[in-house]
Tab-separated table of C-alpha atoms in Angstrom:
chain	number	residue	atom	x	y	z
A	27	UNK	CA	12.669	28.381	30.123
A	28	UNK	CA	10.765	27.935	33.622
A	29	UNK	CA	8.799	24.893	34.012
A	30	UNK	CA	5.569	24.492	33.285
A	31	UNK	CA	3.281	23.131	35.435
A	32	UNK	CA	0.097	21.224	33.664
A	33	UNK	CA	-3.258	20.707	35.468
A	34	UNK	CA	-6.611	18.580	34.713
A	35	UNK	CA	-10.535	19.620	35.313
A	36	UNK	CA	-12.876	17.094	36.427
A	37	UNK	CA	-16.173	17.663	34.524
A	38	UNK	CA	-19.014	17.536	37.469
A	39	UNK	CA	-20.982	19.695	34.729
A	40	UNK	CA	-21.332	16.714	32.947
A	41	UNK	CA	-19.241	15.745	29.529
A	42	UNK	CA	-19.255	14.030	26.157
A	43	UNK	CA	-17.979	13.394	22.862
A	44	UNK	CA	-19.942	17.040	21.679
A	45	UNK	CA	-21.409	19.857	23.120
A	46	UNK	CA	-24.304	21.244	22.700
A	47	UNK	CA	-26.285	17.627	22.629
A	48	UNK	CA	-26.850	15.110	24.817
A	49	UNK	CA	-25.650	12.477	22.382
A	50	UNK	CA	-22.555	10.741	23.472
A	51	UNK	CA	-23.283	12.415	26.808
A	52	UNK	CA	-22.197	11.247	29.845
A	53	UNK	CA	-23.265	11.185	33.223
A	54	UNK	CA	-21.656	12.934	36.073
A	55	UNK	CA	-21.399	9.956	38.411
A	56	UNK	CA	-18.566	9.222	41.469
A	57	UNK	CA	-16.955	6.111	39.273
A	58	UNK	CA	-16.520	8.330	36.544
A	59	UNK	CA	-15.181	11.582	38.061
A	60	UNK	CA	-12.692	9.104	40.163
A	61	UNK	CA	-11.746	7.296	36.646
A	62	UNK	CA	-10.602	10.911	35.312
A	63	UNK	CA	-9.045	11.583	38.812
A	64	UNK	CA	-7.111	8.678	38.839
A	65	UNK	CA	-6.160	8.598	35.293
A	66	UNK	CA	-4.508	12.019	36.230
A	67	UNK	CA	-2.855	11.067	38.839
A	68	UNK	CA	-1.265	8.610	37.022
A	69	UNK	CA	-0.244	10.523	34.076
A	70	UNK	CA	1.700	12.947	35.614
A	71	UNK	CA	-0.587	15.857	35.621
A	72	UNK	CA	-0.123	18.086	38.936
A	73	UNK	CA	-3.807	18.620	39.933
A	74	UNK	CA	-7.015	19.060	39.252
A	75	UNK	CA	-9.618	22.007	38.909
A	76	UNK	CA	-13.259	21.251	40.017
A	77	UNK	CA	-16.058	24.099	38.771
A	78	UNK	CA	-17.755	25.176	41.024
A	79	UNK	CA	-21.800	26.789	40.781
A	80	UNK	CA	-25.411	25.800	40.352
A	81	UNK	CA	-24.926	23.693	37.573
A	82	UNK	CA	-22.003	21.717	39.212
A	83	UNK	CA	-22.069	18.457	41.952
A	84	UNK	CA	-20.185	20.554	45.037
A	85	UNK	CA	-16.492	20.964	44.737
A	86	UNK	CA	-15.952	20.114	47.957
A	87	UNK	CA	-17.719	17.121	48.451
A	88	UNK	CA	-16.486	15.843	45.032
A	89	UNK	CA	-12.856	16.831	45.656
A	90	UNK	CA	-13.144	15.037	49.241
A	91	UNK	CA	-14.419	11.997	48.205
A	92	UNK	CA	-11.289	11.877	45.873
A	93	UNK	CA	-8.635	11.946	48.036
A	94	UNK	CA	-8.196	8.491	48.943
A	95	UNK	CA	-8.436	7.527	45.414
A	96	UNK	CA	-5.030	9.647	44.597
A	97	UNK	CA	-2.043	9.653	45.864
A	98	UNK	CA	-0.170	12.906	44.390
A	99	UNK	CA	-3.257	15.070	42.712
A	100	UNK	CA	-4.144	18.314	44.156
A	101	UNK	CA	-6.933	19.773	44.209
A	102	UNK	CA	-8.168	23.280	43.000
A	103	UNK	CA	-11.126	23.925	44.922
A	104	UNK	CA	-13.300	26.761	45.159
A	105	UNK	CA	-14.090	29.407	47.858
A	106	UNK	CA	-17.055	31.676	47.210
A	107	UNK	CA	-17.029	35.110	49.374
A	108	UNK	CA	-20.390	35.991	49.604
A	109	UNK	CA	-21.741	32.410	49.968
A	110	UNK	CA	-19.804	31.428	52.717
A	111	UNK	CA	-18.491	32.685	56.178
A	112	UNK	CA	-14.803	32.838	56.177
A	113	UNK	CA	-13.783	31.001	59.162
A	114	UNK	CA	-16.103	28.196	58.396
A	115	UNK	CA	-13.858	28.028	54.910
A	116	UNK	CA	-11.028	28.364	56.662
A	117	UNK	CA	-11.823	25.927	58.334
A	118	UNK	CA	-12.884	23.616	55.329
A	119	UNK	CA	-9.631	24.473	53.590
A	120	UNK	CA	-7.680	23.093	56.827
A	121	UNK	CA	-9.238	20.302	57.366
A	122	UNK	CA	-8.798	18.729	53.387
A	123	UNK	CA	-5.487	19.758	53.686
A	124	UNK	CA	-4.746	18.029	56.551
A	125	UNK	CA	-6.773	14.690	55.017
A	126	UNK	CA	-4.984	15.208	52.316
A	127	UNK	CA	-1.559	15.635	53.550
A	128	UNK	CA	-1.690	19.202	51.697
A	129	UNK	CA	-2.846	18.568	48.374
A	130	UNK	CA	-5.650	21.600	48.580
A	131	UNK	CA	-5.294	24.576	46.600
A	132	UNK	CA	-7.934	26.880	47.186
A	133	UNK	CA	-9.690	29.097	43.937
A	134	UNK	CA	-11.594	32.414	44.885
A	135	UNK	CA	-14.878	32.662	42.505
A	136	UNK	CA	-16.569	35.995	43.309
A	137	UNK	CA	-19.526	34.856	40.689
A	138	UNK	CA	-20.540	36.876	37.657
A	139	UNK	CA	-24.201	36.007	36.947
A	140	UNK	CA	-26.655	37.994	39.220
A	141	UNK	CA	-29.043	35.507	38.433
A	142	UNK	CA	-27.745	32.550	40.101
A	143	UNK	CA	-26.241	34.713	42.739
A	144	UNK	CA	-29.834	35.893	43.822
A	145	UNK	CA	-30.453	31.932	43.557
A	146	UNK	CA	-28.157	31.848	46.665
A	147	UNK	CA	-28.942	34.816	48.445
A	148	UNK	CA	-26.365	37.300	47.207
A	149	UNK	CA	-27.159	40.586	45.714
A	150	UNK	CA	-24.924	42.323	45.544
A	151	UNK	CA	-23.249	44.130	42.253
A	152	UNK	CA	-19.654	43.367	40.600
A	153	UNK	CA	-17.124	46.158	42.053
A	154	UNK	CA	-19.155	45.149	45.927
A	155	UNK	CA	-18.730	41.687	45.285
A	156	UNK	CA	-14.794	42.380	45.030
A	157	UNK	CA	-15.043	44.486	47.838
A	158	UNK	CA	-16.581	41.741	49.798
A	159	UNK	CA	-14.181	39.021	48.956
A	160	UNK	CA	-11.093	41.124	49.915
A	161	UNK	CA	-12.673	41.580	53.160
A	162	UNK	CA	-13.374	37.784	52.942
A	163	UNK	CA	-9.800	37.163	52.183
A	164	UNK	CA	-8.034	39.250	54.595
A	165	UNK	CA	-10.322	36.789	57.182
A	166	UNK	CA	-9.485	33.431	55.461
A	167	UNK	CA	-5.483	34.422	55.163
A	168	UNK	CA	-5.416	35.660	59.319
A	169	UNK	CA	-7.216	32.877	60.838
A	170	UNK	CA	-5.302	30.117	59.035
A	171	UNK	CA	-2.176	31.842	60.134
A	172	UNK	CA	-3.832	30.415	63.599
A	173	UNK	CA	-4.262	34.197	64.597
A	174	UNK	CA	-7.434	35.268	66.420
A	175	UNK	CA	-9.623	37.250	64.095
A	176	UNK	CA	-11.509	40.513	65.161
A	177	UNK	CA	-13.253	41.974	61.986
A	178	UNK	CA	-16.097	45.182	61.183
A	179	UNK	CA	-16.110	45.804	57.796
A	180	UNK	CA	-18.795	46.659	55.358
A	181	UNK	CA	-20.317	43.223	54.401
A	182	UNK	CA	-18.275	41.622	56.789
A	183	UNK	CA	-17.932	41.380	60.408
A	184	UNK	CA	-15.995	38.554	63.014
A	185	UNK	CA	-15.501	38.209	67.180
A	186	UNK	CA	-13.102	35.711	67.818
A	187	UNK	CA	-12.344	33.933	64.767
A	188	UNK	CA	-10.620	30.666	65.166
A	189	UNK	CA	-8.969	28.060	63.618
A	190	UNK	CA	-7.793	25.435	65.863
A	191	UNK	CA	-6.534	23.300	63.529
A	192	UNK	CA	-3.758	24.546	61.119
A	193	UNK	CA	-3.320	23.327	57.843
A	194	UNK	CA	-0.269	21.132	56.120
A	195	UNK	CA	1.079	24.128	54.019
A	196	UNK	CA	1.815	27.304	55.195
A	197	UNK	CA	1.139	29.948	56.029
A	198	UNK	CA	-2.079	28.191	53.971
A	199	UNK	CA	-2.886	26.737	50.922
A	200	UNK	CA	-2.145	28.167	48.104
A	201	UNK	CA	-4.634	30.736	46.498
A	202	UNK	CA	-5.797	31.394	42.996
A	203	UNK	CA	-7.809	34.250	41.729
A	204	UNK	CA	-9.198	35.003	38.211
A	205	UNK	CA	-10.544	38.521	37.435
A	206	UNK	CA	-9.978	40.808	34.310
A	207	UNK	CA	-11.479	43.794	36.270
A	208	UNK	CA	-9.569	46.790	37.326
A	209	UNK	CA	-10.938	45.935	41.034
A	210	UNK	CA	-10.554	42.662	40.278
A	211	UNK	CA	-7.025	42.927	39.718
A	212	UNK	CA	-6.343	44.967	42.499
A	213	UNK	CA	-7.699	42.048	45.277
A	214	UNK	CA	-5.711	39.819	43.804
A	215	UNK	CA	-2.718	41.639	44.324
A	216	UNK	CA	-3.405	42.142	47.960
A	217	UNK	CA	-4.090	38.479	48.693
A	218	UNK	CA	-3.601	35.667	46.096
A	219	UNK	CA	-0.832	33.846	44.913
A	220	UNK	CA	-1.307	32.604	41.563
A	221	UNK	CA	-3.209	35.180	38.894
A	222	UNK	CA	-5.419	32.987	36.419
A	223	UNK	CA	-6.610	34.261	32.719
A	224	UNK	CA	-8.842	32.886	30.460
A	225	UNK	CA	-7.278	31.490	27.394
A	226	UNK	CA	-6.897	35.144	25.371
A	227	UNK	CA	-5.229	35.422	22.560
A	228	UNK	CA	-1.116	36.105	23.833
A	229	UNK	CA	-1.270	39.973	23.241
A	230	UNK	CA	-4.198	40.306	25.635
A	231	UNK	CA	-2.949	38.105	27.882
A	232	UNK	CA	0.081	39.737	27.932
A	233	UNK	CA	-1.231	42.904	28.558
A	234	UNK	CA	-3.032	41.520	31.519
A	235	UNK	CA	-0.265	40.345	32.862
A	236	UNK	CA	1.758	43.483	32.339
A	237	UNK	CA	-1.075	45.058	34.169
A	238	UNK	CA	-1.094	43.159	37.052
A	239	UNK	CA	2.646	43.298	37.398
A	240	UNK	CA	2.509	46.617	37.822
A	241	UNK	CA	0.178	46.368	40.268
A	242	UNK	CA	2.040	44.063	42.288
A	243	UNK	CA	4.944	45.946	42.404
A	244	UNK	CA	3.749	49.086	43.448
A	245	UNK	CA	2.636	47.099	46.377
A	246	UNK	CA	6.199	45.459	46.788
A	247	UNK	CA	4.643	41.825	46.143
A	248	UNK	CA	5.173	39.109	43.230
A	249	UNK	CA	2.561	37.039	41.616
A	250	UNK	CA	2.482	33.858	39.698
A	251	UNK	CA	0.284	33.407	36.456
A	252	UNK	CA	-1.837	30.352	34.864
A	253	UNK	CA	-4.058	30.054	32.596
A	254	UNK	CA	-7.645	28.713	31.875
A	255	UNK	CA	-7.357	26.361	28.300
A	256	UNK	CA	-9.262	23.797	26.476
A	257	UNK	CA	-6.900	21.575	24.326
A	258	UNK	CA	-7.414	19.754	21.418
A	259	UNK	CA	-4.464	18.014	20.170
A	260	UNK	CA	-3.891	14.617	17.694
A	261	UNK	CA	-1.087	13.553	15.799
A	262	UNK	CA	-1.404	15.832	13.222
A	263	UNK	CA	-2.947	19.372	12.529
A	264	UNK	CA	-5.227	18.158	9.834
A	265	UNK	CA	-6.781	15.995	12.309
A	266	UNK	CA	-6.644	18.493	15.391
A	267	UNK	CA	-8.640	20.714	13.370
A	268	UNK	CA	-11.623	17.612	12.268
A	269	UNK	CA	-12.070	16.831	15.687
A	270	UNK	CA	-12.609	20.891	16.404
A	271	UNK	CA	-15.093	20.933	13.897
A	272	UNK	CA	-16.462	17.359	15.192
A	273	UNK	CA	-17.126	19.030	18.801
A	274	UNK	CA	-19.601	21.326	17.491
A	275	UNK	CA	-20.934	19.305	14.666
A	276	UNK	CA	-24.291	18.964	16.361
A	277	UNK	CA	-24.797	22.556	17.857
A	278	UNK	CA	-27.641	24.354	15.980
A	279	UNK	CA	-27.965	28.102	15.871
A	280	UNK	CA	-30.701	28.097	17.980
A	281	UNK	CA	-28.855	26.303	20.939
A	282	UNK	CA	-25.594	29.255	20.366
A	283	UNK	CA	-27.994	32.033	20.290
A	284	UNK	CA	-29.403	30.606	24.285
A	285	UNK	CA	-26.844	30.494	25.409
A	286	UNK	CA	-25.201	33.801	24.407
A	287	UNK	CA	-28.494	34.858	26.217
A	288	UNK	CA	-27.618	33.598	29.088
A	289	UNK	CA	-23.726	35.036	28.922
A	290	UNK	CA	-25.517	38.586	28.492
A	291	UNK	CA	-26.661	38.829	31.027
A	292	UNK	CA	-23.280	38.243	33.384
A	293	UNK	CA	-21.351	41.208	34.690
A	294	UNK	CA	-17.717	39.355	34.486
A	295	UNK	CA	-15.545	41.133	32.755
A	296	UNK	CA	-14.022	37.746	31.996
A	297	UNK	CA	-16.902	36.337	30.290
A	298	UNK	CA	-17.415	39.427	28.132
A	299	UNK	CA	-13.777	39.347	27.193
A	300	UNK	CA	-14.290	35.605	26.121
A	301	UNK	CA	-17.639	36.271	24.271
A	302	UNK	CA	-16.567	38.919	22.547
A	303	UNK	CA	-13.569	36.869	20.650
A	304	UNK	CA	-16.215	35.386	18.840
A	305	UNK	CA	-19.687	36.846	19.163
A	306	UNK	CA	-21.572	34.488	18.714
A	307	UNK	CA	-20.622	33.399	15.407
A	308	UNK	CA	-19.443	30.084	14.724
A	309	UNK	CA	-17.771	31.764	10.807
A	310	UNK	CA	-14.465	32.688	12.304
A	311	UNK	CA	-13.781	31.031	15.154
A	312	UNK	CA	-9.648	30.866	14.884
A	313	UNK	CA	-8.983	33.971	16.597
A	314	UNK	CA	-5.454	33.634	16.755
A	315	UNK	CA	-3.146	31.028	15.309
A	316	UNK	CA	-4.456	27.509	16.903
A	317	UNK	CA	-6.590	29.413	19.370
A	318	UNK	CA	-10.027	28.390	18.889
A	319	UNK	CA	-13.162	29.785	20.281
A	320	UNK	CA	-15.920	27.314	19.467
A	321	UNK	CA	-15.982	25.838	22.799
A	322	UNK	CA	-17.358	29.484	24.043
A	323	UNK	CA	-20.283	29.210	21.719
A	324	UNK	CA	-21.993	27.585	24.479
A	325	UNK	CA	-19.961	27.310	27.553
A	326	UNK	CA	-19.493	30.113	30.156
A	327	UNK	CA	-16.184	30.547	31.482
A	328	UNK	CA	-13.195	28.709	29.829
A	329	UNK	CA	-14.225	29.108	25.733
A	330	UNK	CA	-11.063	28.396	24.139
A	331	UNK	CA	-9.195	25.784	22.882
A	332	UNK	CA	-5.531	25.361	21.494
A	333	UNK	CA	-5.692	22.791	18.292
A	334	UNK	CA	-2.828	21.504	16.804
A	335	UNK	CA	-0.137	18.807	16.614
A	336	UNK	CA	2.093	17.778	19.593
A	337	UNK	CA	4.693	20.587	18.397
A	338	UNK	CA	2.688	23.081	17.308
A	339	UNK	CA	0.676	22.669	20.750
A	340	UNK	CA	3.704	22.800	22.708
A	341	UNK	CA	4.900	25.816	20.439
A	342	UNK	CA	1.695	28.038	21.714
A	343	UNK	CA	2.338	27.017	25.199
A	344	UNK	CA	5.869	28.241	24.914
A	345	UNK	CA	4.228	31.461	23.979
A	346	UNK	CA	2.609	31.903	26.764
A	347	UNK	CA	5.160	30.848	29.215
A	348	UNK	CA	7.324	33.442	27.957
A	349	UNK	CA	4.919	36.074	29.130
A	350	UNK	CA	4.722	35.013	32.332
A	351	UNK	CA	2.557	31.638	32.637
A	352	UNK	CA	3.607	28.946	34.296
A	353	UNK	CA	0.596	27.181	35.076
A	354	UNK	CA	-1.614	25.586	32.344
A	355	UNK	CA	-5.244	24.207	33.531
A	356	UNK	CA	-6.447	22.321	30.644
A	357	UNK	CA	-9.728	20.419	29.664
A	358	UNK	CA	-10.899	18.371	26.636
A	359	UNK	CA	-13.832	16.032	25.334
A	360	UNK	CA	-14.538	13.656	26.946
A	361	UNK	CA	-12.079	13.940	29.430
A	362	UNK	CA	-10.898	10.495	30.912
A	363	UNK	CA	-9.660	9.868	27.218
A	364	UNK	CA	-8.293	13.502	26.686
A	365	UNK	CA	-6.191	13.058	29.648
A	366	UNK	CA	-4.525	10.095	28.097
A	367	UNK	CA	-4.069	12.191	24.816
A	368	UNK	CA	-2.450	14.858	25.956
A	369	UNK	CA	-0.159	13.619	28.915
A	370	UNK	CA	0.961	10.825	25.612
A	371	UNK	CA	1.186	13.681	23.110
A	372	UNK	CA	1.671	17.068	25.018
A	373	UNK	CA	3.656	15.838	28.232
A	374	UNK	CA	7.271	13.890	26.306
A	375	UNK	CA	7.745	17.740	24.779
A	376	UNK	CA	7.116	19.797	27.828
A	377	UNK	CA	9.475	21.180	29.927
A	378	UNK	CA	7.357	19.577	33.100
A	379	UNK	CA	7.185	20.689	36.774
A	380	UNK	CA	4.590	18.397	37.749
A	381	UNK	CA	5.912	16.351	39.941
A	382	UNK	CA	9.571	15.476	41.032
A	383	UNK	CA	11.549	11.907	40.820
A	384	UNK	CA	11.216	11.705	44.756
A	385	UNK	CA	7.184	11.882	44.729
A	386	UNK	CA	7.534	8.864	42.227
A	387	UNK	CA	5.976	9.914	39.293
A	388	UNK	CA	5.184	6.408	37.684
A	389	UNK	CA	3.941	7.150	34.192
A	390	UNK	CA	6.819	9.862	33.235
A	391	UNK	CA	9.966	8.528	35.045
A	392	UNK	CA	10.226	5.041	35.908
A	393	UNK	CA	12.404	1.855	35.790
A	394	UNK	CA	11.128	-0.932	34.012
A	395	UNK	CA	8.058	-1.557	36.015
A	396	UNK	CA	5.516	-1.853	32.957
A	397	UNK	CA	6.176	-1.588	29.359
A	398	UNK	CA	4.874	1.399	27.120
A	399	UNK	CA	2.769	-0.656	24.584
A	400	UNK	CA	2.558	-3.998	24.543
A	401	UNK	CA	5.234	-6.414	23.923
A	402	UNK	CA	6.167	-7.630	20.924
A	403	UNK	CA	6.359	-10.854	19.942
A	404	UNK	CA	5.715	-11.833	23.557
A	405	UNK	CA	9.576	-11.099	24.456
A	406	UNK	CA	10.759	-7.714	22.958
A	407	UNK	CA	10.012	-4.145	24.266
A	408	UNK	CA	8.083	-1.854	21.863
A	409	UNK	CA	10.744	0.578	19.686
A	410	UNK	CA	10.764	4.143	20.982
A	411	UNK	CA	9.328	6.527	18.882
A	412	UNK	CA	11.901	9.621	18.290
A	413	UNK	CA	11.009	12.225	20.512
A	414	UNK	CA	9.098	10.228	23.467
A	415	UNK	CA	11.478	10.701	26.246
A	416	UNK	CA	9.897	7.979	28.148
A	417	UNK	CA	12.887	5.254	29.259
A	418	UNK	CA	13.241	1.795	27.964
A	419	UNK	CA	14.961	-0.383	29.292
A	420	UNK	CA	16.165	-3.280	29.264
A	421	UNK	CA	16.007	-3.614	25.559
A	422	UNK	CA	14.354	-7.423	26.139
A	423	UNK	CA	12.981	-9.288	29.081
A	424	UNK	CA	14.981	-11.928	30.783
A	425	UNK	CA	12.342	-15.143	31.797
């Protein structure tokens, strides 16, 4: 099977124990978002995904003021055509990932609520908007490539663009692109390198990804898939499933039906796709076997969750991968302690391309540096539990 690769999101949204409430809330502040950074970066998990829009803290600030506190994380960081010129993001995207010694990885949001777009100036409608950002793109991609840009399109138009300063990676960092539209489908083709989904249930995904295979190919080019996941996993499926139901204990119907206002009104062909697995109805919200769509009663975006045990978890994500994904962005509630959970639970079963022995990955492959679990008895090294591939040795230490 190929590897997987396994990402974290850091919540600048704001998180908590449930949604829907602010009880158990948390605050967005920096010492948290660096906590769940950092906790990442230990773990093993290969980056991170930072939201981006008007109800988020800036990606790029946040992401920036997180590279010194990680050594190995990279960061998925959003680019927004429309809202920004594209040498001046070229530009941005150069400079992290030279600070960061090319740990940037850069994720192209074309927006999908023409309210908060008008919020920032844009008005433009979807299949424009797509229009736009392959313009934007075919900007971004030349001017990194230190070439001088000389650009009249329809939205956009460039004399001289410049770069001076080239990134780490090349020919640029990496780009990802989610879009369910036809158009949609079609920029990415032309420009990105990793294809995201929503979490769908497998047959729509695969279907997506059959589509934009096709599309690829006709154009002589390959593209790489990930996908867009909550994850709620414990040690067993009984309690996977109480701590679904615990997320949304406190949502009322009044709280779903406002926000499924506010999802209405979006011309994303994404977030129709996701409200439409459950509509709004909180009576049937397994829509496919440990695929769960109650996060979607009131989140845009992301609305499902896989729920299960360890194996049954890592069972769905085989499912996927065999359609084509390799790259899993994940999320859960509240997410410094979700992180823990699932890199302890998820990662020992995973066929992992997250990092490799030479970057040092301390939590997943190390000598005996720090035990897993305390010590027993003040001298022995705890037992390993069948299954946790994690090392252990020497069987006791020598004083």
């Amino acid at each position: 099977m190929v590897g997987m690769e396994v990402f974290w999101f850091i919540p600048t949204h704001g998180d908590g124990r449930y949604l829907g409430t602010s009880y158990g809330g948390r605050a967005v502040s920096y010492p948290y978002v660096r906590q769940i950074a950092q906790a990442a970066d230990e773990l093993g998990f290969s980056g991170v995904l930072l939201p981006t829009g008007r109800s988020c803290e800036d990606a790029w600030v946040t992401a920036s003021t997180l590279i010194p506190a990680t050594k190995y994380l990279k960061f998925l960081v959003a680019v927004r055509p429309g809202l920004m010129s594209p040498t001046v993001a070229a530009r941005m995207a150069a400079t992290f990932d030279r600070l960061s010694n090319g740990r940037l990885l850069v994720n192209v949001v074309t927006g999908g609520d023409p309210v908060e777009q008008a919020g920032d100036g844009l008005f433009l409608d979807h299949d424009s908007r797509y229009e736009l950002t392959d313009e934007f793109l075919t900007i971004w991609r030349h001017a990194l490539q230190g070439e001088e840009v000389n650009f009249e399109g329809d939205y956009l138009s460039i004399k001289g663009g410049k770069v001076l300063y080239p990134p780490v990676q090349t020919p640029y960092p990496p780009l990802y692109f989610g879009g369910s539209s036809p158009i949609a489908q079609q920029v990415a083709v032309d420009h990105v390198d990793v294809y995201l989904t929503w979490g769908e249930p497998p047959d729509q995904v695969a279907e997506k990804i059959a589509q934009v295979r096709k599309l690829a190919a006709e154009k002589g080019k390959t593209v790489r898939f990930g996908i867009r996941l909550h994850v709620i996993v414990r040690q067993t499926e009984q309690e996977a499933w109480a701590a679904a139901d615990q997320l949304i204990q406190f949502l009322d119907e009044d709280t779903i039906a406002s926000a499924q206002k506010v999802f209405a009104r979006m011309d994303s062909e994404g977030q129709k796709r996701m409200s439409q697995l459950h509509l709004g109805d909180r009576a049937n919200l397994e829509i496919s076997p440990n695929l769960w769509a109650g996060v979607g009663l009131v989140r845009g975006g992301a609305g499902t969750a896989l729920v299960g045990d360890p194996e049954t978890v890592t069972a769905r994500m085989k499912e996927y991968a065999a359609l084509g994904i390799e790259t899993f962005i994940f999320s859960g509630y509240p997410h410094l302690e979700e992180a823990y959970r699932v890199a302890e639970l998820l990662f020992p079963l995973l066929p992992l391309t997250n990092r490799n022995e030479e970057e040092g990955n301390r939590a997943l492959h190390t000598t005996f540096a720090s035990p897993f679990g305390e010590i027993v008895g003040n001298e022995q090294i705890p037992k390993q539990k069948e299954g946790n591939t994690h090392e252990q040795k020497p069987e006791k230490l020598a004083f």
